[in-house]
XYZ file of C-alpha atoms in Angstrom:
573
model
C 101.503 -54.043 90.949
C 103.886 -56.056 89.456
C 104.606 -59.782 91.112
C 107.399 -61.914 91.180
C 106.667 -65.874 89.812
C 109.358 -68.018 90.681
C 108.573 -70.774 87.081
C 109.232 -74.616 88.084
C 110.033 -78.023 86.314
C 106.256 -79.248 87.013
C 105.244 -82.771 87.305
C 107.415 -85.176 85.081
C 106.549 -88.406 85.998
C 109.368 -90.926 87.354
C 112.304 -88.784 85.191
C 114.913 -87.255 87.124
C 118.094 -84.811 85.659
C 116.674 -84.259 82.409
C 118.897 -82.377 80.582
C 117.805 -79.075 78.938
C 117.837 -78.851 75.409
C 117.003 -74.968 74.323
C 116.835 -72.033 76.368
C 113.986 -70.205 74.657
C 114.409 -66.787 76.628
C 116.771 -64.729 78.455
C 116.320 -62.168 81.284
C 114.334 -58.768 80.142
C 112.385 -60.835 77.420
C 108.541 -59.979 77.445
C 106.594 -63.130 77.236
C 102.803 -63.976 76.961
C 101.059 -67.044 79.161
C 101.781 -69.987 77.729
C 104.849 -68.924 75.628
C 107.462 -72.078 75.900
C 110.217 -71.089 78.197
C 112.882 -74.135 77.867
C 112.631 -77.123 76.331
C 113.560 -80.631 78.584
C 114.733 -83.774 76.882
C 115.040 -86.993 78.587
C 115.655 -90.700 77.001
C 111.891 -90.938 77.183
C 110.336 -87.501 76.983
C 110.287 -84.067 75.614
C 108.599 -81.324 76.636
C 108.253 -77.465 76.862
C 107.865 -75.555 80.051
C 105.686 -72.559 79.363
C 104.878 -69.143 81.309
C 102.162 -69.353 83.809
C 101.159 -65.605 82.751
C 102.243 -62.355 80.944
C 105.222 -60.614 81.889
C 109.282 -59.702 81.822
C 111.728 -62.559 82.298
C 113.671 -61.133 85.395
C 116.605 -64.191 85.736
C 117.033 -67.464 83.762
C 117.884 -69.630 85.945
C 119.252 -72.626 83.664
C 121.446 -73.266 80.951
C 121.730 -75.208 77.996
C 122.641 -78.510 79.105
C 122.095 -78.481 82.680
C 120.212 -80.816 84.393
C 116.701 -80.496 86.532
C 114.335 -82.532 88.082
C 110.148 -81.979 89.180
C 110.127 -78.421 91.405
C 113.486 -77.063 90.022
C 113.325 -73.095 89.537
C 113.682 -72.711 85.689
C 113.044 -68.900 85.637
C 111.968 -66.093 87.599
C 109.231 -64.232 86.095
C 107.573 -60.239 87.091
C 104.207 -60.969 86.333
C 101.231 -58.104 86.222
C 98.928 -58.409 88.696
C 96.126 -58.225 86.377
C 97.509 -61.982 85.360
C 96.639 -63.103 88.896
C 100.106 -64.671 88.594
C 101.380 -66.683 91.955
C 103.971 -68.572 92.516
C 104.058 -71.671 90.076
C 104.189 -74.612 91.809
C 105.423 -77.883 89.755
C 101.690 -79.049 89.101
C 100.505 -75.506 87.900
C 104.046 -75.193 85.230
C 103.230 -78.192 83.506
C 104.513 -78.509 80.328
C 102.009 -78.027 77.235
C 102.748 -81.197 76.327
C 105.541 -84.530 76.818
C 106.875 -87.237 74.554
C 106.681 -89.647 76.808
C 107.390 -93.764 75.851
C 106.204 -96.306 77.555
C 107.870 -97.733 81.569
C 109.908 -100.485 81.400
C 108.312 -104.055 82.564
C 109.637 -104.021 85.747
C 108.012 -101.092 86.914
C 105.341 -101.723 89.105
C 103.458 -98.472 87.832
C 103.381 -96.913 84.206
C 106.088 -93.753 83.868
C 103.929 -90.523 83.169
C 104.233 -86.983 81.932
C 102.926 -83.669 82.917
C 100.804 -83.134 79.389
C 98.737 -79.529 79.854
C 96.826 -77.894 76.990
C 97.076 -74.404 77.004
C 94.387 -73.500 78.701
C 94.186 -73.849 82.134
C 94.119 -77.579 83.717
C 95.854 -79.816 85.534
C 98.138 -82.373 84.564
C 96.990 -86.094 84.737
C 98.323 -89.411 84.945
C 98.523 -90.652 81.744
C 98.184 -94.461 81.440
C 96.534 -96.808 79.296
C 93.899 -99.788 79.815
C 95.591 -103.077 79.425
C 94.382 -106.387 80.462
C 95.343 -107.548 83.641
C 95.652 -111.625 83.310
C 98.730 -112.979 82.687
C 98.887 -115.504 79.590
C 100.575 -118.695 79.645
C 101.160 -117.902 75.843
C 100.799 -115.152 73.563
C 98.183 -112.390 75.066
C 95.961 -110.013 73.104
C 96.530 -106.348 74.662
C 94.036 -103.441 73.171
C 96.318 -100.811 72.911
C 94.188 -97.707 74.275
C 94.048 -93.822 73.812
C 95.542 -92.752 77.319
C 94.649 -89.955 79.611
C 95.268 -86.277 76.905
C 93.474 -84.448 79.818
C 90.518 -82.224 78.382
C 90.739 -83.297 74.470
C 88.193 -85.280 72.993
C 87.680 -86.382 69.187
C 91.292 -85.942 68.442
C 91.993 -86.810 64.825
C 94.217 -89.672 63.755
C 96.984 -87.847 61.861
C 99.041 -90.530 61.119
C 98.552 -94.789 61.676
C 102.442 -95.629 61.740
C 101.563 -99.993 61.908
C 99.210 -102.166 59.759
C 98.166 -105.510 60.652
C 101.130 -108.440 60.656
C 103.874 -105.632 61.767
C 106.231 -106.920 64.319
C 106.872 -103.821 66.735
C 109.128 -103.217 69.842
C 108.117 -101.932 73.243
C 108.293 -98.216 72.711
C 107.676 -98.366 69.083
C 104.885 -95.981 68.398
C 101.752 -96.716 66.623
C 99.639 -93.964 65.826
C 100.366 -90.059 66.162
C 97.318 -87.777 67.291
C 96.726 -84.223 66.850
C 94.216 -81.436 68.440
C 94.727 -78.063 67.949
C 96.810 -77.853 70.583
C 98.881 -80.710 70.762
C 100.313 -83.503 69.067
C 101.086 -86.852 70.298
C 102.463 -90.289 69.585
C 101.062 -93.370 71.216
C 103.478 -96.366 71.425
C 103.268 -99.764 71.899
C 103.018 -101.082 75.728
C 105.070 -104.408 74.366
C 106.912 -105.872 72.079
C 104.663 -108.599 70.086
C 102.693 -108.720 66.646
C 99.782 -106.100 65.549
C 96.437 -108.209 65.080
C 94.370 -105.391 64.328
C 94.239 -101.567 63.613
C 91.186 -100.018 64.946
C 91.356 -96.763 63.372
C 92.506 -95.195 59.891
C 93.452 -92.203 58.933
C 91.420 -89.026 59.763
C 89.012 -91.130 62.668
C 88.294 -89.133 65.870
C 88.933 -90.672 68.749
C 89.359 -89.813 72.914
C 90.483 -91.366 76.053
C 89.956 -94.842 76.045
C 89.134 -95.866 72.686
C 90.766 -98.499 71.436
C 93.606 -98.259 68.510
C 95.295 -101.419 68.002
C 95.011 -105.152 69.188
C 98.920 -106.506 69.875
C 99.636 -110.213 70.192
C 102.161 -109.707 73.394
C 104.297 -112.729 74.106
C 103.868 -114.460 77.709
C 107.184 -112.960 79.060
C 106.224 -109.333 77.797
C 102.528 -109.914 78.549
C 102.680 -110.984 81.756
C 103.987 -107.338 82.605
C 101.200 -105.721 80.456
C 99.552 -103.724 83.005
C 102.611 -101.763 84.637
C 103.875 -101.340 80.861
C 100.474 -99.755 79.596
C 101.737 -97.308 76.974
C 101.842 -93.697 78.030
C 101.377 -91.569 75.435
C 104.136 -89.306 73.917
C 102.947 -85.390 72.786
C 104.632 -82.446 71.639
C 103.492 -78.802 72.406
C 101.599 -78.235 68.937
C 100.000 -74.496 69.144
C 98.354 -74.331 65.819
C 100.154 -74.237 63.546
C 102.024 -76.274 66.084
C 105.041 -75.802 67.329
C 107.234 -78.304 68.786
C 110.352 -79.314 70.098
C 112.275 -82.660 69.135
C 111.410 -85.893 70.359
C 112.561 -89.222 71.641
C 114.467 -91.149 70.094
C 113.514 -94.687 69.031
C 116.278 -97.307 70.689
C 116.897 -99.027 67.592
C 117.718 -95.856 65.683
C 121.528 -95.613 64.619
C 123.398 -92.405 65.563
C 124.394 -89.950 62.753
C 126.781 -91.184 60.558
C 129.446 -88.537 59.372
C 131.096 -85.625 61.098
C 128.915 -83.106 61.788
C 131.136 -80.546 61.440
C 130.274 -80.723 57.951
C 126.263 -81.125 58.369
C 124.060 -77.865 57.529
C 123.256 -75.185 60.441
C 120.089 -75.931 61.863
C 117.977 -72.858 62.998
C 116.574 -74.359 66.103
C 113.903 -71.546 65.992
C 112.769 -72.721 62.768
C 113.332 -76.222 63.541
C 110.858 -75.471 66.577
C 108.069 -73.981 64.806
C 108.010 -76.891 62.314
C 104.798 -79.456 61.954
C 105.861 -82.871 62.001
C 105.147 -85.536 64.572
C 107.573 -86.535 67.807
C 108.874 -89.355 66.054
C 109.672 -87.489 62.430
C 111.212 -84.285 65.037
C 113.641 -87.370 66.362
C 114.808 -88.891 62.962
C 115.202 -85.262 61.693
C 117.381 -84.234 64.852
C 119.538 -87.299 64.402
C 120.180 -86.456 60.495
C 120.655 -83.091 61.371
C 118.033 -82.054 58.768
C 116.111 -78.442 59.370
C 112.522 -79.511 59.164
C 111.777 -76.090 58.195
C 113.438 -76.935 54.757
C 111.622 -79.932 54.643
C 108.214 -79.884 52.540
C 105.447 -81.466 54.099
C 103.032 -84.455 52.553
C 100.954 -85.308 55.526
C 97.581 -83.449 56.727
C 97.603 -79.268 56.889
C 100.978 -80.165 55.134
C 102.889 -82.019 57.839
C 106.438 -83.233 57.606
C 106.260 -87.049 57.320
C 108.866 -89.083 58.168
C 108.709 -90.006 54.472
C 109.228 -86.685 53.164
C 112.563 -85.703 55.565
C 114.021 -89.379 54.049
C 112.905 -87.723 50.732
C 115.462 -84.515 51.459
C 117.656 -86.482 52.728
C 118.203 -88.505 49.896
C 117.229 -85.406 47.185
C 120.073 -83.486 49.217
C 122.883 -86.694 48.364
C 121.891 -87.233 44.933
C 122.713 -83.525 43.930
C 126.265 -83.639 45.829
C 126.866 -87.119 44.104
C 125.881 -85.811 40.314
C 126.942 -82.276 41.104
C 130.294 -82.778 39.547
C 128.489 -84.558 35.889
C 125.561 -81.685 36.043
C 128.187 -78.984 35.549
C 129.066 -80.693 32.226
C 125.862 -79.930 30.898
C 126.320 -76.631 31.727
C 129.491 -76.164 30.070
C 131.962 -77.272 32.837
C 130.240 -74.066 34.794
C 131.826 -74.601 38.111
C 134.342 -75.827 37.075
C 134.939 -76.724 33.825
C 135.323 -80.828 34.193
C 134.454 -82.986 31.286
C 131.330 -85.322 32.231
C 131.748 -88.509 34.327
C 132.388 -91.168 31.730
C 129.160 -93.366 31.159
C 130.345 -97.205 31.004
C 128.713 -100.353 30.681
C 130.828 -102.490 33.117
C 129.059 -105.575 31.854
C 129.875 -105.714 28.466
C 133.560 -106.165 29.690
C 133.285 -108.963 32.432
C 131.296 -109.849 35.542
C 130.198 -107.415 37.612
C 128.384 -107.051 40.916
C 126.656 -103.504 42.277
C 126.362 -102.676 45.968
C 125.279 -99.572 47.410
C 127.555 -97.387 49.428
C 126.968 -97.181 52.762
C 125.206 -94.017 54.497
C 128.037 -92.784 55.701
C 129.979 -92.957 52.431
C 127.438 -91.322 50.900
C 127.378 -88.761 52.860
C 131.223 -88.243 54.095
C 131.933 -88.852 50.181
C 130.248 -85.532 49.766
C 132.288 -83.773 51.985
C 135.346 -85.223 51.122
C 135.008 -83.821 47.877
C 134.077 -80.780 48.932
C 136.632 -79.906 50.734
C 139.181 -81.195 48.192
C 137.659 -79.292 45.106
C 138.016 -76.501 47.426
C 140.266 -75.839 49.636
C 143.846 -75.318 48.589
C 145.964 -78.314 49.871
C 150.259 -78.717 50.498
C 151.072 -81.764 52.165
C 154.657 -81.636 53.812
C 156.273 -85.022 54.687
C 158.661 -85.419 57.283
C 160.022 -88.167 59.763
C 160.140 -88.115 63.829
C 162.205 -90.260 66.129
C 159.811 -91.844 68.948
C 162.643 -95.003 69.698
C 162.776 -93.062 73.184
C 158.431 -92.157 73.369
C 157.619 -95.898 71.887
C 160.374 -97.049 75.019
C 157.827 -94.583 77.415
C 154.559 -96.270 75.940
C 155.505 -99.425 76.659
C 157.184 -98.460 80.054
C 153.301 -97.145 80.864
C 151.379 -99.703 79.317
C 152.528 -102.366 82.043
C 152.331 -99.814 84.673
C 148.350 -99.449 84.086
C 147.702 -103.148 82.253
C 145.371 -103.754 85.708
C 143.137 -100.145 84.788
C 142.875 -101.680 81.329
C 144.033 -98.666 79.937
C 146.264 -99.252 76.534
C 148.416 -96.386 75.305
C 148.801 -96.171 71.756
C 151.208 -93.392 69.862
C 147.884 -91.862 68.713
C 147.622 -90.974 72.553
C 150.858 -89.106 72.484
C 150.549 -87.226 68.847
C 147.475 -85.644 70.306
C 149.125 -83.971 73.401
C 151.532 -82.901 70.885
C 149.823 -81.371 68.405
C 147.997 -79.806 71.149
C 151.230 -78.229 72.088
C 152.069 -77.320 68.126
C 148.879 -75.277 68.115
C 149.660 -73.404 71.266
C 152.823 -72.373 69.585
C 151.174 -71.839 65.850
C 148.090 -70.710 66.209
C 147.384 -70.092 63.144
C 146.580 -74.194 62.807
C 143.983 -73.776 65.439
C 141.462 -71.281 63.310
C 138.735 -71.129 60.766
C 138.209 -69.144 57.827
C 134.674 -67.391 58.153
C 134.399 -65.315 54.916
C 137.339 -62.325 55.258
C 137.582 -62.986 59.196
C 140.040 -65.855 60.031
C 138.212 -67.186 63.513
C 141.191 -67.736 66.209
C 139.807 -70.679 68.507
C 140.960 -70.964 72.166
C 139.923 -74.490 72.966
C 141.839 -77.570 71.759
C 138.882 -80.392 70.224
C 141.353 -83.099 68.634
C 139.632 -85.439 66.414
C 141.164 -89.137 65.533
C 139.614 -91.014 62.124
C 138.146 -94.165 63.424
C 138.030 -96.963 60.864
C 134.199 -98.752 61.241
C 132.434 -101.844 59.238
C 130.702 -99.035 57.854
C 133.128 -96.132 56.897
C 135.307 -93.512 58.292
C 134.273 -91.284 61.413
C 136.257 -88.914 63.782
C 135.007 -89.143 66.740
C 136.651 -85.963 68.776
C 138.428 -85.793 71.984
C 136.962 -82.052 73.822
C 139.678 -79.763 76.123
C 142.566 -82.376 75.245
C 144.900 -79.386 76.316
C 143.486 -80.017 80.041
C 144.084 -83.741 80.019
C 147.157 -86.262 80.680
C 148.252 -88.696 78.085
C 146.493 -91.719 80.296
C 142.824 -89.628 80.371
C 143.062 -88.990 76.503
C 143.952 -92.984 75.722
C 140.842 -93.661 78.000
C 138.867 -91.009 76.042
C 140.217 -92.838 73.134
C 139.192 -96.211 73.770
C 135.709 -95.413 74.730
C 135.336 -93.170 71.504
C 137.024 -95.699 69.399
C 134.375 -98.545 70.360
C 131.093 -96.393 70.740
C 132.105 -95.303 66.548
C 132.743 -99.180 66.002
C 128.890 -100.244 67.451
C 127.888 -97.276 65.982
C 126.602 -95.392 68.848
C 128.986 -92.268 67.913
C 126.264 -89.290 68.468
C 126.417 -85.350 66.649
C 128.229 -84.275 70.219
C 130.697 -86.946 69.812
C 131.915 -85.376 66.454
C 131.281 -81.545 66.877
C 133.553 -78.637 67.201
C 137.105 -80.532 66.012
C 140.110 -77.990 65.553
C 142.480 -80.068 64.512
C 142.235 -83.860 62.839
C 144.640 -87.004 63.102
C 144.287 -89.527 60.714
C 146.566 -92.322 61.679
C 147.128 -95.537 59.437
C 149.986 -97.053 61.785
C 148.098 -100.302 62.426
C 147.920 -101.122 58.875
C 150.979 -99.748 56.980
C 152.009 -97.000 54.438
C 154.508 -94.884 54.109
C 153.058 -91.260 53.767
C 149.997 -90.149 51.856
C 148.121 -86.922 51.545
C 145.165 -86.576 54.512
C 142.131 -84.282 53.054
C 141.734 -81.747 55.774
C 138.319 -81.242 57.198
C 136.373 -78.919 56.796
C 136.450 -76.253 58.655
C 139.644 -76.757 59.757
C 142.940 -75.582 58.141
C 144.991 -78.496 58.615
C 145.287 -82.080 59.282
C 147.891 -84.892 60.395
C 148.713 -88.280 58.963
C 150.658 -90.805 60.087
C 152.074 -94.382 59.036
C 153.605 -97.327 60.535
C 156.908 -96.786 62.019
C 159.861 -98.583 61.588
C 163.813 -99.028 62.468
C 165.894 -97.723 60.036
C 169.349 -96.941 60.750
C 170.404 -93.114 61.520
C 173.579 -91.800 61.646
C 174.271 -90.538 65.067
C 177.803 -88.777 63.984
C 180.100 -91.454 64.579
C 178.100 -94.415 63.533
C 174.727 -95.664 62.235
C 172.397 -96.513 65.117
C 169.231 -98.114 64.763
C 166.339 -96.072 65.677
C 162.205 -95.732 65.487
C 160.960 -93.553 62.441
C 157.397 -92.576 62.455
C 156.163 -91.052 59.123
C 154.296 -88.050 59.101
C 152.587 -85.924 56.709
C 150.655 -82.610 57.356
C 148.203 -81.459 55.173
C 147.605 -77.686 55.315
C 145.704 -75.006 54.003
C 147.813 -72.348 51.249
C 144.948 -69.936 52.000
C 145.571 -69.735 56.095
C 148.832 -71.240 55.954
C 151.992 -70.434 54.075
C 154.887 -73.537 53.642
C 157.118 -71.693 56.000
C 154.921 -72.214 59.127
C 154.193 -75.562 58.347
C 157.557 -76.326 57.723
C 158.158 -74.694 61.570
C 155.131 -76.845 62.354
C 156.390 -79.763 61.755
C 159.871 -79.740 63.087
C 158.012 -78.471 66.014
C 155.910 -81.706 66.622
C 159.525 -83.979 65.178
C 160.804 -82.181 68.543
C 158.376 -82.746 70.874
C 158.043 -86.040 70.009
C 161.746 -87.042 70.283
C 161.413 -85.550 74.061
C 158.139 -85.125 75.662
C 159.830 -83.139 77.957
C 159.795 -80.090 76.035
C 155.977 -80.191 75.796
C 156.011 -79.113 79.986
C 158.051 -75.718 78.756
């Protein structure tokens, strides 16, 4: 007779809310024991929740997204009773396996993660030996193999740190992997590596030692509560496991991602790489299961996803001189002229940045092909600049600054309410009609352009979007900006009011169909009928595209947005 298995969050250690990350079934799927059911994804840890026993997925009881903590009902399962299923209590769900980095010093106990092999056993502490005297100085730590529950003479897949390498607390230091699971060990401390214990291929179990670290007094002093915990990824053979943590020093991704590749997060699951490599792929938004493995049983190396990376950007950069050899196939251009700079002058040769690199690839792209028609026009804002100002002393205690950009993006908001044909997406022969309004803003950085969007800007006031703005604005300056930051943009604003211009010709992105610039405005006098008044002119150009959109709706378009922007008013009707 069939049974009914209510599937919990097990044991996760100290994290609580960890967000989902993948939903890997829905209700009326038939799973197997031990097939991963979600994934969870903290600042610290990853791990897969898997099914305590054969049987039909009756009710999913999460979402992408959400958030759940040790106990939480993740699905209800109707088990056989041949599978001697019962309810699963958080200890008995324990995830296959968790990337888990190592508790901050001022913990008084290490943080842990619920790290079960597939077959049955419990999940244990995990922890690692550290001495236990404080140092007045520097302090030797051995850096341990903690508690992987029944594995023993794991092989050393990967030794990430040689002697002399500076390394942070977190940073990991050697990735192991059985046949069921894979897992990074990290260091308990930041400090200097004094010795490597083991190379590349050695066996080793719970409580050998790896590495001796030179831990300064201040870091040292903490040693035992920070005893590294180890970090593992579900791994069935060939393994299979979800993205990592992320290392703290790691920049976030650095164009829109609008324009990165799909990534099949099926694929993507089923890959063999390492926690850490999973991690730097996710944040370059490379498919590991395009990436060709180096490593052991060829595993993906963090070597070999920099290696696509980089293979990927050299054939968008020369794309346009191949197609000379070829005859000008694509597109008939003559080759890039060779030129020795040198023999004319001085020169000096610095390499773009990544995000040039990489938004230079799209830019070009999306100019080569998509049609553009940029129509220039001029709004009156003396009476909205008069409003801006009127607001900004009204909220100078909040800290809140209103800037024009604020007000252009209610606007446009409004514009493609009224044209909708600016708010879609060619896909193939379908043109894709989208009924949320994602504004994105270019954000000049020290390191290149990003647009950073502003989500459901249709359902916010002109105060919550210049908040939304600023925070935005200064997380792309520090370069914090993550792929949710810059994902699912309708419609882009690229404003150059704070340094000049006139009007220019904005490149739309990619997938959108149109894009709005503006310029510094100015007083210019305007005759009012009976004399010449002096009044605010703000320059705008909108770049659209002749494929989606003809001249007469952007035309419309724009005297639209000239009206709504010489009375705000008319954006309430």
């Amino acid at each position: 007779m069939a049974q009914t298995v209510e599937v919990k969050v097990p044991d996760i250690g100290d994290f609580t809310d960890v967000p989902v990350i993948e939903v890997l079934v829905k209700a009326g799927d038939t799973v197997k024991a031990e097939d991963s059911l979600v994934t969870l994804e903290s600042d610290k840890a990853t791990m897969d929740v898997p099914s305590p026993s054969a049987g039909i997925v009756k009710d999913v009881k999460v979402k992408l997204g959400d958030k759940v903590s040790e106990g939480s009902v993740i699905v209800t399962l109707e088990a056989a009773a041949g599978n001697g299923a019962k309810t699963a209590s958080p200890a008995q769900a324990a995830a296959p396996a968790a990337t888990v980095a190592s508790a901050p010093a001022t913990r008084s106990a290490t943080a842990s993660a619920a790290a079960t092999s597939p077959v049955p056993s419990a999940p244990a502490q995990r922890k690692t030996e550290a001495p236990t005297t404080p140092a007045a100085a520097a302090q030797s730590i051995e850096v341990k193999v903690p508690d992987i529950g029944d594995f023993k003479d794991v092989p050393v897949i990967e030794v990430l740190v040689k002697a002399g390498d500076t390394v942070k607390a977190e940073d990991s230091l050697v990735t192991l992997e059985s046949e069921k699971a894979t897992m990074d060990v990290p260091s308990p401390s930041a400090g200097v590596i004094k010795e490597v214990k083991v190379k590349l291929g050695d066996k080793v179990s719970e409580g050998n030692v790896i590495v001796v670290l030179e831990a300064s007094a201040a870091r040292a002093s903490a040693a035992p509560a920070q005893a590294a915990a180890a970090t593992a990824t579900p791994a069935p053979a060939p393994p299979q496991s979800p993205s990592s943590s992320v290392s703290p020093d790691r920049k976030a991704p650095s164009a829109s991602s609008d324009a990165a590749p799909q990534v099949d997060s099926e694929t993507f699951r089923k890959a063999h790489a390492s926690p850490s490599v999973r991690a730097f792929a996710r944040e370059l938004g490379v498919d590991l299961s395009r990436v060709k493995g180096s490593g052991p049983k060829n595993r993906v190396l963090r070597e070999d996803v920099q290696k696509y990376v980089k293979d990927a950007m050299t054939a968008a950069a020369s794309s346009s001189a191949a197609t000379s050899s070829a005859g000008g196939a694509a597109l008939g251009l003559l080759p890039w002229p060779q030129v020795d700079f040198a023999k004319f002058g001085p020169v000096e040769a610095k390499p773009l940045s990544r995000i040039k690199k990489i938004s230079g690839a799209n830019l070009h792209r999306n100019w080569v092909m998509i049609p553009h028609v940029t129509n220039h026009d001029d709004a009156d804002i003396t009476d909205l600049e008069a409003l801006r100002v009127t607001l900004n002393k009204e909220n100078e205690k909040t800290g809140i600054k209103v800037t024009m950009l604020a007000f252009l993006i209610k606007v446009c908001v409004s514009a493609l309410k009224k044209f909708p044909e600016f708010n879609a997406s060619l896909d193939g022969d379908n043109l894709i009609y989208k009924q949320y309004y994602h504004i994105g803003f270019a954000a000049d950085t020290p390191n290149g352009l990003m647009v950073p969007v502003v989500k459901n800007a249709d359902q916010k006031g002109v105060l919550a979007i210049a908040k939304e703005m600023g925070e935005l604005s200064a997380k792309a300056r520090e370069g914090k900006l993550g792929p949710v930051d810059m994902q699912g943009g309708c419609f882009s604003i690229s404003s150059l009011g704070g340094i000049g211009g006139t009007y220019f010709t904005p490149i739309i992105n990619a997938p959108e169909v149109a894009i709005l610039g503006v310029c510094r405005s100015s007083m210019r006098p305007v005759w009012d009928g009976k004399q010449f008044a002096p009044r605010l002119i703000l320059p705008l150009s909108l770049s659209w595209d002749h494929r989606v959109i003809d001249g007469a709706a952007a035309a419309r378009f724009n005297s639209y947005l000239i009206a709504l922007l010489g009375d705000m008013r008319r954006t309430l009707l």
